[in-house]
Amino acid sequence: MSDTSTTTGTLRADTAAMAAAADRIAGLSEHAEHAAAAVGDAAGFDLRPVFGCVGGEFVASCDAAQSRHREALISLAGLIRDVADTAHATAGAYADAERRAADALAALR
């Protein structure tokens, strides 16, 4: 019985770890959505108001928009990397849980 109890506790811990990873992925996805919106805002800036500006002001406006776009893309890339890392860790946790479940079943036989 002690083996079964230990295995059950391990499986519960694995399940909790996978739930925490799923929550983290959901949070990162939300951040990625915000970053993607920022990219859209930066990429879709309206040039019409600056067409009447003197050349230097127009260039400064474009440079600022490109800088915001670049920062948003870097942020988005970092979030995507975090999501991929978390997904990889989650896959590992699932694989570990499957191995432990198989070991538990084998021990019960």
PDB file of N, CA and C in Angstrom, residues 25-87:
ATOM      1  N   ILE A  25       1.711  29.070 -19.226  1.00  0.00           N
ATOM      2  CA  ILE A  25       1.552  29.212 -20.676  1.00  0.00           C
ATOM      3  C   ILE A  25       0.403  30.159 -20.984  1.00  0.00           C
ATOM      4  N   ALA A  26      -0.696  30.028 -20.246  1.00  0.00           N
ATOM      5  CA  ALA A  26      -1.845  30.919 -20.471  1.00  0.00           C
ATOM      6  C   ALA A  26      -1.456  32.371 -20.192  1.00  0.00           C
ATOM      7  N   GLY A  27      -0.705  32.593 -19.114  1.00  0.00           N
ATOM      8  CA  GLY A  27      -0.256  33.948 -18.793  1.00  0.00           C
ATOM      9  C   GLY A  27       0.680  34.503 -19.853  1.00  0.00           C
ATOM     10  N   LEU A  28       1.593  33.667 -20.314  1.00  0.00           N
ATOM     11  CA  LEU A  28       2.521  34.113 -21.355  1.00  0.00           C
ATOM     12  C   LEU A  28       1.785  34.396 -22.651  1.00  0.00           C
ATOM     13  N   SER A  29       0.755  33.601 -22.936  1.00  0.00           N
ATOM     14  CA  SER A  29      -0.028  33.843 -24.142  1.00  0.00           C
ATOM     15  C   SER A  29      -0.719  35.198 -24.074  1.00  0.00           C
ATOM     16  N   GLU A  30      -1.212  35.537 -22.882  1.00  0.00           N
ATOM     17  CA  GLU A  30      -1.856  36.845 -22.716  1.00  0.00           C
ATOM     18  C   GLU A  30      -0.844  37.965 -22.945  1.00  0.00           C
ATOM     19  N   HIS A  31       0.358  37.802 -22.388  1.00  0.00           N
ATOM     20  CA  HIS A  31       1.412  38.799 -22.614  1.00  0.00           C
ATOM     21  C   HIS A  31       1.776  38.879 -24.093  1.00  0.00           C
ATOM     22  N   ALA A  32       1.815  37.733 -24.746  1.00  0.00           N
ATOM     23  CA  ALA A  32       2.141  37.714 -26.174  1.00  0.00           C
ATOM     24  C   ALA A  32       1.079  38.455 -26.975  1.00  0.00           C
ATOM     25  N   GLU A  33      -0.184  38.320 -26.575  1.00  0.00           N
ATOM     26  CA  GLU A  33      -1.252  39.050 -27.269  1.00  0.00           C
ATOM     27  C   GLU A  33      -1.052  40.558 -27.132  1.00  0.00           C
ATOM     28  N   HIS A  34      -0.689  40.993 -25.911  1.00  0.00           N
ATOM     29  CA  HIS A  34      -0.451  42.425 -25.701  1.00  0.00           C
ATOM     30  C   HIS A  34       0.743  42.905 -26.528  1.00  0.00           C
ATOM     31  N   ALA A  35       1.792  42.077 -26.566  1.00  0.00           N
ATOM     32  CA  ALA A  35       2.968  42.446 -27.351  1.00  0.00           C
ATOM     33  C   ALA A  35       2.625  42.495 -28.839  1.00  0.00           C
ATOM     34  N   ALA A  36       1.803  41.549 -29.288  1.00  0.00           N
ATOM     35  CA  ALA A  36       1.407  41.550 -30.691  1.00  0.00           C
ATOM     36  C   ALA A  36       0.583  42.788 -31.015  1.00  0.00           C
ATOM     37  N   ALA A  37      -0.261  43.210 -30.074  1.00  0.00           N
ATOM     38  CA  ALA A  37      -1.035  44.440 -30.281  1.00  0.00           C
ATOM     39  C   ALA A  37      -0.099  45.644 -30.363  1.00  0.00           C
ATOM     40  N   ALA A  38       0.940  45.642 -29.532  1.00  0.00           N
ATOM     41  CA  ALA A  38       1.913  46.739 -29.572  1.00  0.00           C
ATOM     42  C   ALA A  38       2.646  46.759 -30.912  1.00  0.00           C
ATOM     43  N   VAL A  39       2.966  45.570 -31.421  1.00  0.00           N
ATOM     44  CA  VAL A  39       3.610  45.492 -32.738  1.00  0.00           C
ATOM     45  C   VAL A  39       2.689  46.083 -33.797  1.00  0.00           C
ATOM     46  N   GLY A  40       1.420  45.726 -33.734  1.00  0.00           N
ATOM     47  CA  GLY A  40       0.456  46.258 -34.693  1.00  0.00           C
ATOM     48  C   GLY A  40       0.337  47.762 -34.605  1.00  0.00           C
ATOM     49  N   ASP A  41       0.305  48.275 -33.380  1.00  0.00           N
ATOM     50  CA  ASP A  41       0.229  49.730 -33.204  1.00  0.00           C
ATOM     51  C   ASP A  41       1.465  50.409 -33.780  1.00  0.00           C
ATOM     52  N   ALA A  42       2.634  49.810 -33.498  1.00  0.00           N
ATOM     53  CA  ALA A  42       3.886  50.409 -33.974  1.00  0.00           C
ATOM     54  C   ALA A  42       3.985  50.319 -35.498  1.00  0.00           C
ATOM     55  N   ALA A  43       3.576  49.199 -36.047  1.00  0.00           N
ATOM     56  CA  ALA A  43       3.699  49.012 -37.494  1.00  0.00           C
ATOM     57  C   ALA A  43       2.637  49.811 -38.252  1.00  0.00           C
ATOM     58  N   GLY A  44       1.503  50.036 -37.613  1.00  0.00           N
ATOM     59  CA  GLY A  44       0.411  50.689 -38.313  1.00  0.00           C
ATOM     60  C   GLY A  44       0.271  52.167 -37.992  1.00  0.00           C
ATOM     61  N   PHE A  45       1.368  52.809 -37.601  1.00  0.00           N
ATOM     62  CA  PHE A  45       1.237  54.226 -37.260  1.00  0.00           C
ATOM     63  C   PHE A  45       0.806  55.016 -38.485  1.00  0.00           C
ATOM     64  N   ASP A  46       0.087  56.076 -38.243  1.00  0.00           N
ATOM     65  CA  ASP A  46      -0.514  56.877 -39.305  1.00  0.00           C
ATOM     66  C   ASP A  46       0.473  57.938 -39.785  1.00  0.00           C
ATOM     67  N   LEU A  47       0.901  57.830 -41.024  1.00  0.00           N
ATOM     68  CA  LEU A  47       1.875  58.778 -41.579  1.00  0.00           C
ATOM     69  C   LEU A  47       1.234  60.083 -42.040  1.00  0.00           C
ATOM     70  N   ARG A  48      -0.084  60.096 -42.226  1.00  0.00           N
ATOM     71  CA  ARG A  48      -0.716  61.295 -42.796  1.00  0.00           C
ATOM     72  C   ARG A  48      -0.403  62.578 -42.029  1.00  0.00           C
ATOM     73  N   PRO A  49      -0.434  62.586 -40.703  1.00  0.00           N
ATOM     74  CA  PRO A  49      -0.173  63.860 -40.004  1.00  0.00           C
ATOM     75  C   PRO A  49       1.250  64.388 -40.199  1.00  0.00           C
ATOM     76  N   VAL A  50       2.209  63.499 -40.503  1.00  0.00           N
ATOM     77  CA  VAL A  50       3.594  63.969 -40.601  1.00  0.00           C
ATOM     78  C   VAL A  50       3.998  64.343 -42.024  1.00  0.00           C
ATOM     79  N   PHE A  51       3.138  64.103 -43.006  1.00  0.00           N
ATOM     80  CA  PHE A  51       3.521  64.443 -44.373  1.00  0.00           C
ATOM     81  C   PHE A  51       3.732  65.935 -44.551  1.00  0.00           C
ATOM     82  N   GLY A  52       3.038  66.754 -43.766  1.00  0.00           N
ATOM     83  CA  GLY A  52       3.194  68.196 -43.884  1.00  0.00           C
ATOM     84  C   GLY A  52       4.391  68.718 -43.110  1.00  0.00           C
ATOM     85  N   CYS A  53       5.082  67.862 -42.379  1.00  0.00           N
ATOM     86  CA  CYS A  53       6.207  68.300 -41.543  1.00  0.00           C
ATOM     87  C   CYS A  53       7.448  68.547 -42.404  1.00  0.00           C
ATOM     88  N   VAL A  54       8.332  69.299 -41.844  1.00  0.00           N
ATOM     89  CA  VAL A  54       9.642  69.490 -42.460  1.00  0.00           C
ATOM     90  C   VAL A  54      10.348  68.140 -42.431  1.00  0.00           C
ATOM     91  N   GLY A  55      11.217  67.890 -43.395  1.00  0.00           N
ATOM     92  CA  GLY A  55      11.876  66.592 -43.546  1.00  0.00           C
ATOM     93  C   GLY A  55      12.447  66.012 -42.271  1.00  0.00           C
ATOM     94  N   GLY A  56      13.137  66.814 -41.469  1.00  0.00           N
ATOM     95  CA  GLY A  56      13.762  66.316 -40.235  1.00  0.00           C
ATOM     96  C   GLY A  56      12.738  65.790 -39.254  1.00  0.00           C
ATOM     97  N   GLU A  57      11.607  66.489 -39.138  1.00  0.00           N
ATOM     98  CA  GLU A  57      10.555  66.037 -38.218  1.00  0.00           C
ATOM     99  C   GLU A  57       9.956  64.721 -38.703  1.00  0.00           C
ATOM    100  N   PHE A  58       9.799  64.601 -40.021  1.00  0.00           N
ATOM    101  CA  PHE A  58       9.248  63.373 -40.597  1.00  0.00           C
ATOM    102  C   PHE A  58      10.177  62.194 -40.294  1.00  0.00           C
ATOM    103  N   VAL A  59      11.473  62.396 -40.490  1.00  0.00           N
ATOM    104  CA  VAL A  59      12.447  61.327 -40.235  1.00  0.00           C
ATOM    105  C   VAL A  59      12.439  60.957 -38.761  1.00  0.00           C
ATOM    106  N   ALA A  60      12.373  61.951 -37.874  1.00  0.00           N
ATOM    107  CA  ALA A  60      12.340  61.672 -36.439  1.00  0.00           C
ATOM    108  C   ALA A  60      11.103  60.859 -36.076  1.00  0.00           C
ATOM    109  N   SER A  61       9.974  61.206 -36.681  1.00  0.00           N
ATOM    110  CA  SER A  61       8.740  60.474 -36.415  1.00  0.00           C
ATOM    111  C   SER A  61       8.863  59.026 -36.885  1.00  0.00           C
ATOM    112  N   CYS A  62       9.417  58.821 -38.051  1.00  0.00           N
ATOM    113  CA  CYS A  62       9.608  57.461 -38.583  1.00  0.00           C
ATOM    114  C   CYS A  62      10.580  56.670 -37.709  1.00  0.00           C
ATOM    115  N   ASP A  63      11.676  57.326 -37.286  1.00  0.00           N
ATOM    116  CA  ASP A  63      12.653  56.645 -36.439  1.00  0.00           C
ATOM    117  C   ASP A  63      12.026  56.205 -35.116  1.00  0.00           C
ATOM    118  N   ALA A  64      11.211  57.075 -34.539  1.00  0.00           N
ATOM    119  CA  ALA A  64      10.551  56.735 -33.277  1.00  0.00           C
ATOM    120  C   ALA A  64       9.604  55.548 -33.464  1.00  0.00           C
ATOM    121  N   ALA A  65       8.857  55.559 -34.552  1.00  0.00           N
ATOM    122  CA  ALA A  65       7.929  54.455 -34.820  1.00  0.00           C
ATOM    123  C   ALA A  65       8.698  53.156 -35.056  1.00  0.00           C
ATOM    124  N   GLN A  66       9.807  53.217 -35.783  1.00  0.00           N
ATOM    125  CA  GLN A  66      10.607  52.024 -36.034  1.00  0.00           C
ATOM    126  C   GLN A  66      11.205  51.500 -34.727  1.00  0.00           C
ATOM    127  N   SER A  67      11.601  52.408 -33.859  1.00  0.00           N
ATOM    128  CA  SER A  67      12.162  52.002 -32.573  1.00  0.00           C
ATOM    129  C   SER A  67      11.112  51.277 -31.735  1.00  0.00           C
ATOM    130  N   ARG A  68       9.888  51.836 -31.702  1.00  0.00           N
ATOM    131  CA  ARG A  68       8.804  51.175 -30.957  1.00  0.00           C
ATOM    132  C   ARG A  68       8.504  49.804 -31.562  1.00  0.00           C
ATOM    133  N   HIS A  69       8.504  49.729 -32.879  1.00  0.00           N
ATOM    134  CA  HIS A  69       8.243  48.473 -33.578  1.00  0.00           C
ATOM    135  C   HIS A  69       9.315  47.439 -33.216  1.00  0.00           C
ATOM    136  N   ARG A  70      10.573  47.864 -33.271  1.00  0.00           N
ATOM    137  CA  ARG A  70      11.689  46.969 -32.970  1.00  0.00           C
ATOM    138  C   ARG A  70      11.594  46.463 -31.520  1.00  0.00           C
ATOM    139  N   GLU A  71      11.316  47.376 -30.572  1.00  0.00           N
ATOM    140  CA  GLU A  71      11.204  46.983 -29.162  1.00  0.00           C
ATOM    141  C   GLU A  71      10.054  46.008 -28.954  1.00  0.00           C
ATOM    142  N   ALA A  72       8.933  46.265 -29.627  1.00  0.00           N
ATOM    143  CA  ALA A  72       7.784  45.368 -29.499  1.00  0.00           C
ATOM    144  C   ALA A  72       8.109  43.988 -30.060  1.00  0.00           C
ATOM    145  N   LEU A  73       8.821  43.944 -31.189  1.00  0.00           N
ATOM    146  CA  LEU A  73       9.190  42.650 -31.777  1.00  0.00           C
ATOM    147  C   LEU A  73      10.157  41.890 -30.872  1.00  0.00           C
ATOM    148  N   ILE A  74      11.103  42.594 -30.271  1.00  0.00           N
ATOM    149  CA  ILE A  74      12.045  41.948 -29.353  1.00  0.00           C
ATOM    150  C   ILE A  74      11.291  41.387 -28.154  1.00  0.00           C
ATOM    151  N   SER A  75      10.349  42.173 -27.631  1.00  0.00           N
ATOM    152  CA  SER A  75       9.538  41.718 -26.511  1.00  0.00           C
ATOM    153  C   SER A  75       8.712  40.496 -26.893  1.00  0.00           C
ATOM    154  N   LEU A  76       8.101  40.545 -28.062  1.00  0.00           N
ATOM    155  CA  LEU A  76       7.291  39.424 -28.535  1.00  0.00           C
ATOM    156  C   LEU A  76       8.154  38.177 -28.728  1.00  0.00           C
ATOM    157  N   ALA A  77       9.338  38.347 -29.286  1.00  0.00           N
ATOM    158  CA  ALA A  77      10.234  37.202 -29.482  1.00  0.00           C
ATOM    159  C   ALA A  77      10.608  36.571 -28.140  1.00  0.00           C
ATOM    160  N   GLY A  78      10.862  37.410 -27.141  1.00  0.00           N
ATOM    161  CA  GLY A  78      11.173  36.893 -25.807  1.00  0.00           C
ATOM    162  C   GLY A  78      10.006  36.127 -25.206  1.00  0.00           C
ATOM    163  N   LEU A  79       8.805  36.645 -25.381  1.00  0.00           N
ATOM    164  CA  LEU A  79       7.622  35.959 -24.861  1.00  0.00           C
ATOM    165  C   LEU A  79       7.396  34.639 -25.577  1.00  0.00           C
ATOM    166  N   ILE A  80       7.604  34.637 -26.886  1.00  0.00           N
ATOM    167  CA  ILE A  80       7.439  33.393 -27.643  1.00  0.00           C
ATOM    168  C   ILE A  80       8.470  32.362 -27.186  1.00  0.00           C
ATOM    169  N   ARG A  81       9.689  32.823 -26.936  1.00  0.00           N
ATOM    170  CA  ARG A  81      10.731  31.919 -26.443  1.00  0.00           C
ATOM    171  C   ARG A  81      10.327  31.356 -25.071  1.00  0.00           C
ATOM    172  N   ASP A  82       9.767  32.211 -24.192  1.00  0.00           N
ATOM    173  CA  ASP A  82       9.307  31.747 -22.880  1.00  0.00           C
ATOM    174  C   ASP A  82       8.202  30.702 -23.017  1.00  0.00           C
ATOM    175  N   VAL A  83       7.268  30.955 -23.929  1.00  0.00           N
ATOM    176  CA  VAL A  83       6.177  29.996 -24.150  1.00  0.00           C
ATOM    177  C   VAL A  83       6.754  28.672 -24.647  1.00  0.00           C
ATOM    178  N   ALA A  84       7.702  28.737 -25.573  1.00  0.00           N
ATOM    179  CA  ALA A  84       8.307  27.506 -26.104  1.00  0.00           C
ATOM    180  C   ALA A  84       9.053  26.758 -25.003  1.00  0.00           C
ATOM    181  N   ASP A  85       9.793  27.487 -24.166  1.00  0.00           N
ATOM    182  CA  ASP A  85      10.514  26.846 -23.062  1.00  0.00           C
ATOM    183  C   ASP A  85       9.548  26.184 -22.089  1.00  0.00           C
ATOM    184  N   THR A  86       8.457  26.881 -21.781  1.00  0.00           N
ATOM    185  CA  THR A  86       7.469  26.334 -20.847  1.00  0.00           C
ATOM    186  C   THR A  86       6.779  25.115 -21.458  1.00  0.00           C
ATOM    187  N   ALA A  87       6.463  25.194 -22.739  1.00  0.00           N
ATOM    188  CA  ALA A  87       5.837  24.053 -23.415  1.00  0.00           C
ATOM    189  C   ALA A  87       6.778  22.851 -23.400  1.00  0.00           C
TER     190      ALA A  87
END
